[in-house]
Short mmCIF file of C-alpha atoms and ligand atoms in Angstrom, two decimals:
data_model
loop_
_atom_site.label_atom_id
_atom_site.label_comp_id
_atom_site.label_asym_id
_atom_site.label_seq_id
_atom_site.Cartn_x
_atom_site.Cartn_y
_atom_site.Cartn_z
CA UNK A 1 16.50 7.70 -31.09
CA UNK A 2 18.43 5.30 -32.64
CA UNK A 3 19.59 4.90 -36.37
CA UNK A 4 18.21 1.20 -36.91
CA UNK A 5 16.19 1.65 -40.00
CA UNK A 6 12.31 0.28 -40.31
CA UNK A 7 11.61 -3.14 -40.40
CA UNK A 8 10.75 -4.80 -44.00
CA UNK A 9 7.60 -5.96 -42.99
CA UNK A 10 5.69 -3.79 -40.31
CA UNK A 11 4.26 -5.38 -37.15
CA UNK A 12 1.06 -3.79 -37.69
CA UNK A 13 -0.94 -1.65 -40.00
CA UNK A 14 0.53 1.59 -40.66
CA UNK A 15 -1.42 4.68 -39.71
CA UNK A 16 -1.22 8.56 -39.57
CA UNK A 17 -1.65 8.53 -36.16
CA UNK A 18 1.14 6.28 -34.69
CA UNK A 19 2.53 9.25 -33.49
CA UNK A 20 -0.60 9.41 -30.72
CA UNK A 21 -1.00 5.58 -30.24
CA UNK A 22 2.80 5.49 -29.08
CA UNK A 23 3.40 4.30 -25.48
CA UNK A 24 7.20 3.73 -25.12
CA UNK A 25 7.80 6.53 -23.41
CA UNK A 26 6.23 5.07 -20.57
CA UNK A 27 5.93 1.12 -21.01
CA UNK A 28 9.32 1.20 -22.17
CA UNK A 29 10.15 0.36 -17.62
CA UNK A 30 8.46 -2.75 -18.08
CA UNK A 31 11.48 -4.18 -20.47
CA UNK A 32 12.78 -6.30 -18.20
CA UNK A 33 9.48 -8.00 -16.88
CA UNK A 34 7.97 -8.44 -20.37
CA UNK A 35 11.24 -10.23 -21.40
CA UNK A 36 11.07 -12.70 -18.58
CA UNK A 37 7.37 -13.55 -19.79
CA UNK A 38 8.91 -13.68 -22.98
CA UNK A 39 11.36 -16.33 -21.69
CA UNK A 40 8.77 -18.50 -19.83
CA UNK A 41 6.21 -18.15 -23.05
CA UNK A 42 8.68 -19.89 -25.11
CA UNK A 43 10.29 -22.68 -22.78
CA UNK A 44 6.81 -23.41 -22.46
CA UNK A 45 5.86 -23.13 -26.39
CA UNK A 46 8.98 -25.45 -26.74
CA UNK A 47 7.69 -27.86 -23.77
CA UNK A 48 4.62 -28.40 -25.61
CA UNK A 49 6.04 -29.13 -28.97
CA UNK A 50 5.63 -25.78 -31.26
CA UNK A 51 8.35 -24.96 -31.30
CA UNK A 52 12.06 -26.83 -31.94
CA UNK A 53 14.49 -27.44 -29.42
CA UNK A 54 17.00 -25.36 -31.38
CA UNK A 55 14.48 -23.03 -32.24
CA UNK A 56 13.86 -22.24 -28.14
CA UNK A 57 17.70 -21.99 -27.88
CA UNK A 58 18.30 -19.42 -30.09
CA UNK A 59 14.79 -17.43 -29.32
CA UNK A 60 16.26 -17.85 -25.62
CA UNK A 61 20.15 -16.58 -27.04
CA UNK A 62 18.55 -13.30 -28.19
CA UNK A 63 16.13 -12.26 -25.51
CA UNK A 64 18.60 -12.25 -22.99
CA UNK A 65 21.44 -10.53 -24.81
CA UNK A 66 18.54 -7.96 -25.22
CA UNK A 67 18.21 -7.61 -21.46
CA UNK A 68 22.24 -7.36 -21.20
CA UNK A 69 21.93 -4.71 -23.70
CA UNK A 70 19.04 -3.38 -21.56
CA UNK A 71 21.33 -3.43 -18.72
CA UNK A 72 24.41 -1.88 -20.87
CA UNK A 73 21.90 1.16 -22.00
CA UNK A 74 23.04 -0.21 -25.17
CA UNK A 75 19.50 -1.26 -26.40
CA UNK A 76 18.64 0.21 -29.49
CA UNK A 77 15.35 1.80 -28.62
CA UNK A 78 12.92 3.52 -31.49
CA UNK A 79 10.46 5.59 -31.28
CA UNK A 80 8.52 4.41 -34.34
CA UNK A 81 7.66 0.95 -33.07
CA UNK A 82 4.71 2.04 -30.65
CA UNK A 83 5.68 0.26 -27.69
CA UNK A 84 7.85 -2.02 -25.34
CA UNK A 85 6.43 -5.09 -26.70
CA UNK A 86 7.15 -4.27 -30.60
CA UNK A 87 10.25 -3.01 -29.73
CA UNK A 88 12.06 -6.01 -28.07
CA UNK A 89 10.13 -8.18 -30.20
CA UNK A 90 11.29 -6.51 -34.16
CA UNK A 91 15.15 -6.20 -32.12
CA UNK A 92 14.93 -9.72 -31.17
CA UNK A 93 14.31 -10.77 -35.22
CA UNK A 94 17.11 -8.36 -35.78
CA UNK A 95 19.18 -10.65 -33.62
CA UNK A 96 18.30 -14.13 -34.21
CA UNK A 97 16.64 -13.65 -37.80
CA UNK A 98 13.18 -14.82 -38.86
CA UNK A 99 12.80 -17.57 -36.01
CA UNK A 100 12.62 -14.92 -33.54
CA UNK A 101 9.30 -14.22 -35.34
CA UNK A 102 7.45 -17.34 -33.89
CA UNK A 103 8.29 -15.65 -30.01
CA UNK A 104 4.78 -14.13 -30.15
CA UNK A 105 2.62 -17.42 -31.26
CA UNK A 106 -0.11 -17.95 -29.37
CA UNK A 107 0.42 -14.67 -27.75
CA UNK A 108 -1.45 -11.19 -27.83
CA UNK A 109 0.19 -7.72 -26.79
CA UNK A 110 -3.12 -8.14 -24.40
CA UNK A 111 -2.29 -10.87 -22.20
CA UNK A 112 1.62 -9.83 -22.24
CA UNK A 113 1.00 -6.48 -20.97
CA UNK A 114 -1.64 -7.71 -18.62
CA UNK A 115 1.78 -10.20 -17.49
CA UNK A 116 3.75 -7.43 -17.12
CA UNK A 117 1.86 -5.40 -15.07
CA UNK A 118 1.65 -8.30 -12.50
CA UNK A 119 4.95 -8.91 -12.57
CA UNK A 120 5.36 -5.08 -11.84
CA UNK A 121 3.03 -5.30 -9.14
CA UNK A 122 4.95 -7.41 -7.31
CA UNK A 123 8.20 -5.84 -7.74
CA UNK A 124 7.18 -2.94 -6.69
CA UNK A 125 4.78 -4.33 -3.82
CA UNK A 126 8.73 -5.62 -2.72
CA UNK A 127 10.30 -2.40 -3.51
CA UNK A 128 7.87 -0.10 -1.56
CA UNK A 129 7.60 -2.71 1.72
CA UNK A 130 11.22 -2.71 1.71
CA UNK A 131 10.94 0.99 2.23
CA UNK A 132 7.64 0.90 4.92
CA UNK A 133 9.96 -1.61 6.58
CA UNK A 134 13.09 1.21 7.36
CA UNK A 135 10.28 3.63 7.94
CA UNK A 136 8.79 1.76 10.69
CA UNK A 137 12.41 0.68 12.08
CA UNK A 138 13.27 4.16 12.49
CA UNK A 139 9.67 4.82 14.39
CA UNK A 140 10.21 1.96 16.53
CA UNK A 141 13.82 2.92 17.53
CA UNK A 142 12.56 6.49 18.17
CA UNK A 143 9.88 5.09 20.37
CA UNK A 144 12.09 3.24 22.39
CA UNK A 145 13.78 5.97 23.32
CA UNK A 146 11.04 8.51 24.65
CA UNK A 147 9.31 5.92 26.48
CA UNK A 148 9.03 8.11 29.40
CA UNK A 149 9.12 11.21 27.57
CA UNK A 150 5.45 12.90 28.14
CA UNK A 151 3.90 15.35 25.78
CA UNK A 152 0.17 16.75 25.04
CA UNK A 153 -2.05 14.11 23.44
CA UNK A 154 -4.65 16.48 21.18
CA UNK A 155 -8.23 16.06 20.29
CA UNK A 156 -9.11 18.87 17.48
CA UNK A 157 -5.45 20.15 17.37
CA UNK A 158 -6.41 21.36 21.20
CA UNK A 159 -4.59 19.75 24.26
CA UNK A 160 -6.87 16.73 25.47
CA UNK A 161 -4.58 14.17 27.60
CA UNK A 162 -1.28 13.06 28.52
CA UNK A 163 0.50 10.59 26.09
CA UNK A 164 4.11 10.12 25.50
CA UNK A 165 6.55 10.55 22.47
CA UNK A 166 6.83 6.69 22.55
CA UNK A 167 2.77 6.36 22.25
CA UNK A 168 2.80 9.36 19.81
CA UNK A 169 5.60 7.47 17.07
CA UNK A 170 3.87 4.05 17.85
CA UNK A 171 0.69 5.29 16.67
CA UNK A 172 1.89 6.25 13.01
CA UNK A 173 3.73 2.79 13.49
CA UNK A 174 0.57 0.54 13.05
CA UNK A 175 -0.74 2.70 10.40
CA UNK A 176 2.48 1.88 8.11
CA UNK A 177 2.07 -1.82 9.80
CA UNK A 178 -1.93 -2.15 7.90
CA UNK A 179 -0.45 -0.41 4.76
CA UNK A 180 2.48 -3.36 4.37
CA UNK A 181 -0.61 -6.05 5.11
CA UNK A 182 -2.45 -4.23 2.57
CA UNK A 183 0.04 -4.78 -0.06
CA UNK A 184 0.89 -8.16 0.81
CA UNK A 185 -2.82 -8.64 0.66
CA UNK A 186 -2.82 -7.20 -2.82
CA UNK A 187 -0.22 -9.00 -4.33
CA UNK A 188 -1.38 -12.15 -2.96
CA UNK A 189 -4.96 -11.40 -4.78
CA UNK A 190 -3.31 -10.33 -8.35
CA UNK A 191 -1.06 -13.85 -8.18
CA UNK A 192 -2.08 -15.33 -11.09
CA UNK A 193 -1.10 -15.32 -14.39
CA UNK A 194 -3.20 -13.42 -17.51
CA UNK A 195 -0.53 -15.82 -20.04
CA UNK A 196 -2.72 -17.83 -22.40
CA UNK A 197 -5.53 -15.77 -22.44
CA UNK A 198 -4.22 -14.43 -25.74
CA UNK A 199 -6.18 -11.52 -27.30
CA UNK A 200 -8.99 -12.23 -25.69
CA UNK A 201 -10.07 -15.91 -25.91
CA UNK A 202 -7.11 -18.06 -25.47
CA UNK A 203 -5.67 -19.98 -28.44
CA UNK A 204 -6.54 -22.75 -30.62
CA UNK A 205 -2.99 -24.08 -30.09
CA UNK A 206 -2.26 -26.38 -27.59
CA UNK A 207 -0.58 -23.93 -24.93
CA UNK A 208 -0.06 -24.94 -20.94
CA UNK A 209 -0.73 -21.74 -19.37
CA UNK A 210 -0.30 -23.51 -16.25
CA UNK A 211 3.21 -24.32 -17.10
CA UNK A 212 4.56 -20.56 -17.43
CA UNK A 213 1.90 -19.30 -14.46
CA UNK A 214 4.30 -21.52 -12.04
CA UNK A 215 7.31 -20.59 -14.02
CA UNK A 216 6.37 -17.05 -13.28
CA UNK A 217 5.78 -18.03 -9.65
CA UNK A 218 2.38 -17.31 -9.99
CA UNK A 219 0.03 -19.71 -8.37
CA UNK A 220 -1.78 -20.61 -11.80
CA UNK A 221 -3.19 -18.87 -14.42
CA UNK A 222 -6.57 -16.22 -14.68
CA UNK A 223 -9.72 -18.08 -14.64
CA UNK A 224 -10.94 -16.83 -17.44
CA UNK A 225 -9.73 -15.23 -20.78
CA UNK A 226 -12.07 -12.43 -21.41
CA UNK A 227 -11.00 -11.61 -17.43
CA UNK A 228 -6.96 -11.89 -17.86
CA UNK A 229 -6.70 -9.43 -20.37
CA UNK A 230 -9.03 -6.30 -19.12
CA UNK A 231 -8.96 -7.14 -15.06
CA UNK A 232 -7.25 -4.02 -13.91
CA UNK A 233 -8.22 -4.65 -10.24
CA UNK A 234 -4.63 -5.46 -9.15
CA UNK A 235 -3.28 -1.91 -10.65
CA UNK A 236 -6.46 -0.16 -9.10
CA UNK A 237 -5.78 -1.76 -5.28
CA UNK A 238 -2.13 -0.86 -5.98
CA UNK A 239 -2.56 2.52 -6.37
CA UNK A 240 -5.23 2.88 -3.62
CA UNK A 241 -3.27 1.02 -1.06
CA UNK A 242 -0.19 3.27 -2.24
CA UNK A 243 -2.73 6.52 -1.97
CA UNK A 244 -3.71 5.37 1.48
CA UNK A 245 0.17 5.28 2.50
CA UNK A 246 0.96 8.61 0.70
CA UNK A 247 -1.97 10.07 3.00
CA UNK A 248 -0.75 8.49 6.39
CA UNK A 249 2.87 10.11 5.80
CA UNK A 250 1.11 13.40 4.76
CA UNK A 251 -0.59 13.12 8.30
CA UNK A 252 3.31 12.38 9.80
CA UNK A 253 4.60 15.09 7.64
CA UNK A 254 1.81 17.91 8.74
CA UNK A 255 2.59 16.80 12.44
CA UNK A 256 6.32 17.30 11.91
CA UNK A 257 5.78 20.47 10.96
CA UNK A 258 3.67 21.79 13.55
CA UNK A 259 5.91 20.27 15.96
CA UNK A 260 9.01 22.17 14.31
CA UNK A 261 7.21 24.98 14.56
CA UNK A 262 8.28 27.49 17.24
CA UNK A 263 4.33 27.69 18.50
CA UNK A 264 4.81 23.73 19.62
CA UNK A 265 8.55 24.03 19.22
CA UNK A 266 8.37 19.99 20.31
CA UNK A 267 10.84 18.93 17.51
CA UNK A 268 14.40 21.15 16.68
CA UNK A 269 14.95 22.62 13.42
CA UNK A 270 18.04 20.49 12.56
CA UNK A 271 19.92 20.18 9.02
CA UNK A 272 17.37 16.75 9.05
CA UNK A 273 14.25 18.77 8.76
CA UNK A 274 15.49 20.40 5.58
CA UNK A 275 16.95 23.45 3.57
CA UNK A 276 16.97 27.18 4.73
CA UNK A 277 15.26 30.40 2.69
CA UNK A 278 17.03 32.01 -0.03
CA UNK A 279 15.89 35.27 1.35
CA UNK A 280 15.07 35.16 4.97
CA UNK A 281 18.44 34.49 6.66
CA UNK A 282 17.13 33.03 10.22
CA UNK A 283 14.85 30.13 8.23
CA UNK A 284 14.92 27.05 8.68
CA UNK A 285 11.87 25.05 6.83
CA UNK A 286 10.56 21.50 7.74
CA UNK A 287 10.63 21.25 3.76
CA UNK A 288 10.96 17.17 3.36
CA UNK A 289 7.76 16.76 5.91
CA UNK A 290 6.08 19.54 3.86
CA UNK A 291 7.42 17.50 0.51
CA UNK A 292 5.83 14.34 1.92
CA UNK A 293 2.82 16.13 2.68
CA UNK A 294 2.52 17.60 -0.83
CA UNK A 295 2.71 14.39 -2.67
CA UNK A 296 0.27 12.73 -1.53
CA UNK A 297 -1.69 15.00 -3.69
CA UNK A 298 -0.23 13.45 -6.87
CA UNK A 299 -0.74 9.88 -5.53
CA UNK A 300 -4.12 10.10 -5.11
CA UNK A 301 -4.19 11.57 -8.37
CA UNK A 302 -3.06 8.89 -9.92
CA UNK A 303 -5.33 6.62 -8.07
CA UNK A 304 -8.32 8.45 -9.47
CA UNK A 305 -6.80 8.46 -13.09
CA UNK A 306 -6.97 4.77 -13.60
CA UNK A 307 -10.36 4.57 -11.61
CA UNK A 308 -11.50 6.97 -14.21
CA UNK A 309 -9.84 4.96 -17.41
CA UNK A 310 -11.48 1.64 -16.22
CA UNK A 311 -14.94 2.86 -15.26
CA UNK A 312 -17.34 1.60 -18.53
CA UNK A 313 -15.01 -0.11 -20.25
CA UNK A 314 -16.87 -3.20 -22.22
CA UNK A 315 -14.90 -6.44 -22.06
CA UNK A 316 -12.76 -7.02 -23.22
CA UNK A 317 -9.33 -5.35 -24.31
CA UNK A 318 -9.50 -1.48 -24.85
CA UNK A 319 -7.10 0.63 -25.94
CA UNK A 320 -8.10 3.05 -23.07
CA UNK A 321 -5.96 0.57 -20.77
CA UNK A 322 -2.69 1.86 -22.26
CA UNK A 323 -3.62 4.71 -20.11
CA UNK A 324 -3.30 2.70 -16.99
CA UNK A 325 0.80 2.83 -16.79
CA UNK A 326 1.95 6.19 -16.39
CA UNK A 327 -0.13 6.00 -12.61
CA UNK A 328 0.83 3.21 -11.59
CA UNK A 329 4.41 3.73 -12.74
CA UNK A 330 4.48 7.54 -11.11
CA UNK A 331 2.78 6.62 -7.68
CA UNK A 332 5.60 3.64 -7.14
CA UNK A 333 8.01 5.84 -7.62
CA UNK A 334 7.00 8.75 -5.92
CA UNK A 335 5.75 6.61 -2.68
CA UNK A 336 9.16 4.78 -2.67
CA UNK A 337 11.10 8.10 -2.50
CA UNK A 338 8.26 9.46 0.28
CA UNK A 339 8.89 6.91 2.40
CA UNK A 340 12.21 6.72 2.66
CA UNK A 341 12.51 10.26 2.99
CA UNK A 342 10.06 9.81 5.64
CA UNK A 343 12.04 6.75 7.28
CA UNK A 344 15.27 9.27 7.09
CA UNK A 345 13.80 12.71 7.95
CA UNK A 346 12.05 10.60 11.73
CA UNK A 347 15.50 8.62 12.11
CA UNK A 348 17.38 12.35 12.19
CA UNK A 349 14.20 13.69 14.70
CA UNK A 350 16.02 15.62 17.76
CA UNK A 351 13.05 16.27 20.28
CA UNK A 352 13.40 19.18 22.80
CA UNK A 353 12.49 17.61 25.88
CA UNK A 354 12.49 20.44 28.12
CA UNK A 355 9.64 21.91 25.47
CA UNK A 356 7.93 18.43 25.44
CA UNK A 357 8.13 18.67 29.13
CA UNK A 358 6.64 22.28 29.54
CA UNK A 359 3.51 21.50 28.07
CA UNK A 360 3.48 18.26 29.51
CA UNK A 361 2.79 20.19 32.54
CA UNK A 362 -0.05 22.23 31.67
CA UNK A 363 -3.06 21.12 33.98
CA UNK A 364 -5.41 21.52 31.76
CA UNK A 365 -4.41 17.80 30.25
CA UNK A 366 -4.91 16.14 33.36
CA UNK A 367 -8.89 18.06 34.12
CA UNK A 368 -9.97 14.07 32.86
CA UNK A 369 -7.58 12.39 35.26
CA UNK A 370 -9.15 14.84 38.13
CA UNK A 371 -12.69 13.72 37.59
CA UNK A 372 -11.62 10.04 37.69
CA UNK A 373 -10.26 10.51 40.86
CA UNK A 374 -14.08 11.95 42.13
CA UNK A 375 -15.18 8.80 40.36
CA UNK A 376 -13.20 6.69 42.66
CA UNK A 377 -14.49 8.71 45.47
CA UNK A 378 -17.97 7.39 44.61
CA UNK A 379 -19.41 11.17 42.36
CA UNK A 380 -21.19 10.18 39.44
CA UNK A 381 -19.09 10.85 36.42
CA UNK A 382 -21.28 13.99 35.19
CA UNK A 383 -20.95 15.61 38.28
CA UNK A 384 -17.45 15.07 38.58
CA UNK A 385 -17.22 16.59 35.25
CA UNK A 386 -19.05 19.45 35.67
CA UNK A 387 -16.81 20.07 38.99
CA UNK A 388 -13.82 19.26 37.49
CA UNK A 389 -15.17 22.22 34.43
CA UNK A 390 -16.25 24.92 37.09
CA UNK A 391 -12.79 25.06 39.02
CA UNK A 392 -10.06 25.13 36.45
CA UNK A 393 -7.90 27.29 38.59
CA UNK A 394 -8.08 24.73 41.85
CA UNK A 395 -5.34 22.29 39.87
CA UNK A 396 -2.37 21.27 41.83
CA UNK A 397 0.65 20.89 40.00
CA UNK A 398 0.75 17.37 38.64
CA UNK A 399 3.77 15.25 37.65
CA UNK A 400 3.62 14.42 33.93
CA UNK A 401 5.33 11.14 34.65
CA UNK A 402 3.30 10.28 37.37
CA UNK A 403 0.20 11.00 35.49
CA UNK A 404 1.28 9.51 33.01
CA UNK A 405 1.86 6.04 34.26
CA UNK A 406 -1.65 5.66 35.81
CA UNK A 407 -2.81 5.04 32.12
CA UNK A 408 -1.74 1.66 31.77
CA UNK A 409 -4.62 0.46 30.00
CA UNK A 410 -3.59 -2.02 27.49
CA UNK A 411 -3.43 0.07 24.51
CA UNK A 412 -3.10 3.58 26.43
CA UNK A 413 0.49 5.67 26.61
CA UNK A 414 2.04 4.78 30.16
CA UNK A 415 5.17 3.31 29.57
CA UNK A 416 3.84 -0.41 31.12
CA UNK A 417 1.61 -0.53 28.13
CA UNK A 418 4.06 0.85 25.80
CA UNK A 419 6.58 -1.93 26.53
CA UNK A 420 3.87 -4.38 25.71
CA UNK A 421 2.57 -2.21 22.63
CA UNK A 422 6.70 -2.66 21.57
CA UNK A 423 7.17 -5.96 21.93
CA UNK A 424 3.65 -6.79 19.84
CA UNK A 425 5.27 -4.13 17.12
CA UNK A 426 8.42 -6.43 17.09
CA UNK A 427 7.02 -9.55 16.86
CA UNK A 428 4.63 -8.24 13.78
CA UNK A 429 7.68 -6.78 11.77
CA UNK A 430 9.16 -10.60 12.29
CA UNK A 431 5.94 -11.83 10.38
CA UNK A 432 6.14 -8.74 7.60
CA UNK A 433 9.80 -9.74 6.64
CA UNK A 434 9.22 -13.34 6.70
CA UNK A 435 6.44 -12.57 3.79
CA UNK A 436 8.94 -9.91 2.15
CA UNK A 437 11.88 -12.51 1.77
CA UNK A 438 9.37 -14.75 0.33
CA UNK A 439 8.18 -12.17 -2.25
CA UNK A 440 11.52 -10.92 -2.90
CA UNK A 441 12.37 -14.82 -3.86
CA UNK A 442 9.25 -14.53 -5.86
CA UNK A 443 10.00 -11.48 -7.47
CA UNK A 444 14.02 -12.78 -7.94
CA UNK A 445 12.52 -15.44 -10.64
CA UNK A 446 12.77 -12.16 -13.52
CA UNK A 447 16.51 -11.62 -13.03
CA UNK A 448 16.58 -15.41 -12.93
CA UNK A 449 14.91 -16.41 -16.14
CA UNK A 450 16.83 -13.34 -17.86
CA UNK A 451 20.32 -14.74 -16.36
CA UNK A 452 20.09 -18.67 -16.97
CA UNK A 453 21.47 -20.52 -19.80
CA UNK A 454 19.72 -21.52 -21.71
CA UNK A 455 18.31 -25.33 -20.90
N1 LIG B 501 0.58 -0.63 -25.48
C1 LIG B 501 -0.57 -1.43 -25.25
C2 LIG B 501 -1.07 -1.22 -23.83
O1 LIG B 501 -0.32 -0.76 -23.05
C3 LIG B 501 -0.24 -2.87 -25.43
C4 LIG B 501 -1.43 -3.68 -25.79
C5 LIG B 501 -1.86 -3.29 -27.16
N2 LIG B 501 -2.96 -4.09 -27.58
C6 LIG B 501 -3.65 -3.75 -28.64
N3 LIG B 501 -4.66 -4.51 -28.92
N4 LIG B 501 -3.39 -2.70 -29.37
O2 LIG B 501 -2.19 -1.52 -23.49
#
């Protein structure tokens, strides 16, 4: 809490229950964001003539020394003043005097917040695909590696059919690969800007909400008012497409442990996997894949919070939408930290071969392969299958590697087809970093409009 006193003339109407309508605690991350729409709001506000060249300037002056005292930690922040928005906006007429009161013409704490939480979005659509990106690196690297390192393939957690460690990784691989085209796709759908929709129905000023959209790097504004402030469907596909990656590294995590475990014993319990027991001496727990696992719990949590907060709302502001931050805000952060645990915890993976290569040779995973071969000999495929079924013990010992390589269907696990599978896996993570560098320039323009002089 800080020791600024309370401004002369309240924002809004004082009530008993500020205490319960406060959001700070939470919004108070979007400080940085809202300030940069504050910046484009009022170049734009002086492009169009409302406000004075010198007026801009020194509006301008203070909103960035706010986000250098942002930066410093230095930033007076209270507690009293409800939220983000009423915070910077009372500090800012602390700093520049009563011009800084014309920052929020033509402007509602509807549209801004609806600004900021698209400018979030795309941050943290950066931020997370930055993080799917080392993930998938460290898969791929694996992969290329244990190419011709067989192991059980399972159907129903029970052995089925030969695969390989390469096919195994690769597979989680593309999963993480649709989760980065499902943000990109998101993003790309919430890139427009809610600015100029004001309250609720625009302004009767004579605004150019196109202006600050492309200032933003947005490719123009909302459609429509009523729309830009309540649309919630960016935060909602955010936190589903973050729920959906939080459950496909809870599937990587649960496999990781089974594998660690000495009843698969396919993956050694290194210092990677995680921490010991405080009681049993001889433990060693898988506890970051468990720790992945048991987030995803939380994340879809969140997910269903906001799906709960929107459903019935009537157009168009509600209150009810304040609600919508603390998910959104908690699943970035907690799917950022899972997946780079994730990408560290399968970089530091040491796989015990001679394991992988035991139960690589258990016949049963190659009873299929048998009843191709009667196939081939001309047997219909049912009666090689029940032949194959009634003499289990008949198997001659089959070379995993062998076997292996006869399943060079494109798609399937011989090494042939992994090589291909590879070099397709490559050439897509070219295409996903060309579109990150291009959001990251996007999502640069913040720091940009907080850093420039002022024009
Ligand atoms: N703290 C509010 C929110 O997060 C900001 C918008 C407030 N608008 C209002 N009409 N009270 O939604």
């Amino acid at each position: 809490m800080s020791e600024s006193t309370a401004p002369a003339t309240p924002l809004y109407v004082q009530t008993p229950a500020a205490t319960f309508l406060r959001s700070l605690a939470v919004d108070r991350g979007l400080a940085r964001v809202d300030l940069a729409g504050s910046v484009a709001h009022v170049e734009m506000l002086a492009s169009v003539g409302i406000l004075a060249p010198g007026e801009a300037d020194t509006i301008l002056g203070g909103l960035r020394q706010i986000a250098r005292e942002i930066d410093a930690v230095t930033f007076p922040w209270r507690d009293d003043l409800e939220d983000v928005h009423t915070n910077l906006e009372v500090r800012l007429t602390e700093l520049v005097g009563p011009v800084g009161g014309k920052l929020h013409t033509g402007r509602s704490r509807n549209d801004q917040v609806a600004l900021d939480e698209r400018l979030f979005l795309r941050e943290s659509v950066a931020g997370v695909a930055h993080a799917l990106l080392r993930l998938e690196d460290a898969l791929r690297t694996r992969a290329e590696a244990e190419v011709a390192t067989p192991m059980p393939g399972y159907t129903h957690l029970q052995r089925a059919q030969v695969v390989s460690v390469a096919h195994w990784l690769l597979a989680h691989w593309w999963r993480f690969d649709r989760d980065l085209d499902r943000l990109f796709a998101t993003e790309r759908r919430a890139d427009r800007s809610p600015l100029g929709a004001g309250a609720l129905a625009g302004s009767t000023l004579p605004l150019a909400p196109d202006a600050v959209a492309r200032r933003l790097g947005f490719a123009g504004p909302v459609e429509n008012s009523l729309d830009a402030v309540s649309d919630r469907d960016p935060l909602a596909e955010l936190l589903f497409d973050l729920s959906l990656t939080a459950i496909h590294a809870s599937a990587l995590g649960e496999e990781i442990v089974l594998f660690a475990a000495r009843e698969f014993g396919f993956v050694r319990r290194t210092p990677a996997l995680g921490s010991g027991s405080s009681q049993m001496p001889q433990k060693r727990n898988p506890d970051v894949a468990e720790l992945v696992r048991g987030k995803s719990g939380r994340t879809v949590g969140d997910l269903v919070a906001l799906l709960v907060t929107l459903k019935g709302l009537p157009l168009a502001y509600d209150r009810d939408l304040q609600e919508d931050k603390a998910p959104v805000l908690d699943a970035v952060a907690t799917v950022t930290e899972v997946v780079e645990a994730l990408a560290g915890l399968v970089a530091g993976l040491v796989f015990d071969r001679e394991a992988l290569g035991v139960a690589a040779r258990d016949p049963e995973l190659y009873a299929t392969d048998r009843a191709e071969d009667l196939v081939r000999a001309g047997r219909p495929f049912r009666e090689a299958h029940a032949a194959v079924a009634a003499d289990a013990s008949g198997t001659p010992p089959t070379d995993p590697i062998a076997a292996l390589a006869r399943r060079s269907l494109p798609g399937g696990p011989a090494p042939v087809a992994v090589e291909v599978q590879l070099r397709h896996a490559e050439a897509r993570r070219a295409e996903r970093a060309r579109s990150l560098s291009s959001l990251d320039r996007k999502a640069g323009l913040v720091e940009e409009l907080l850093k420039e002089k002022t024009p």
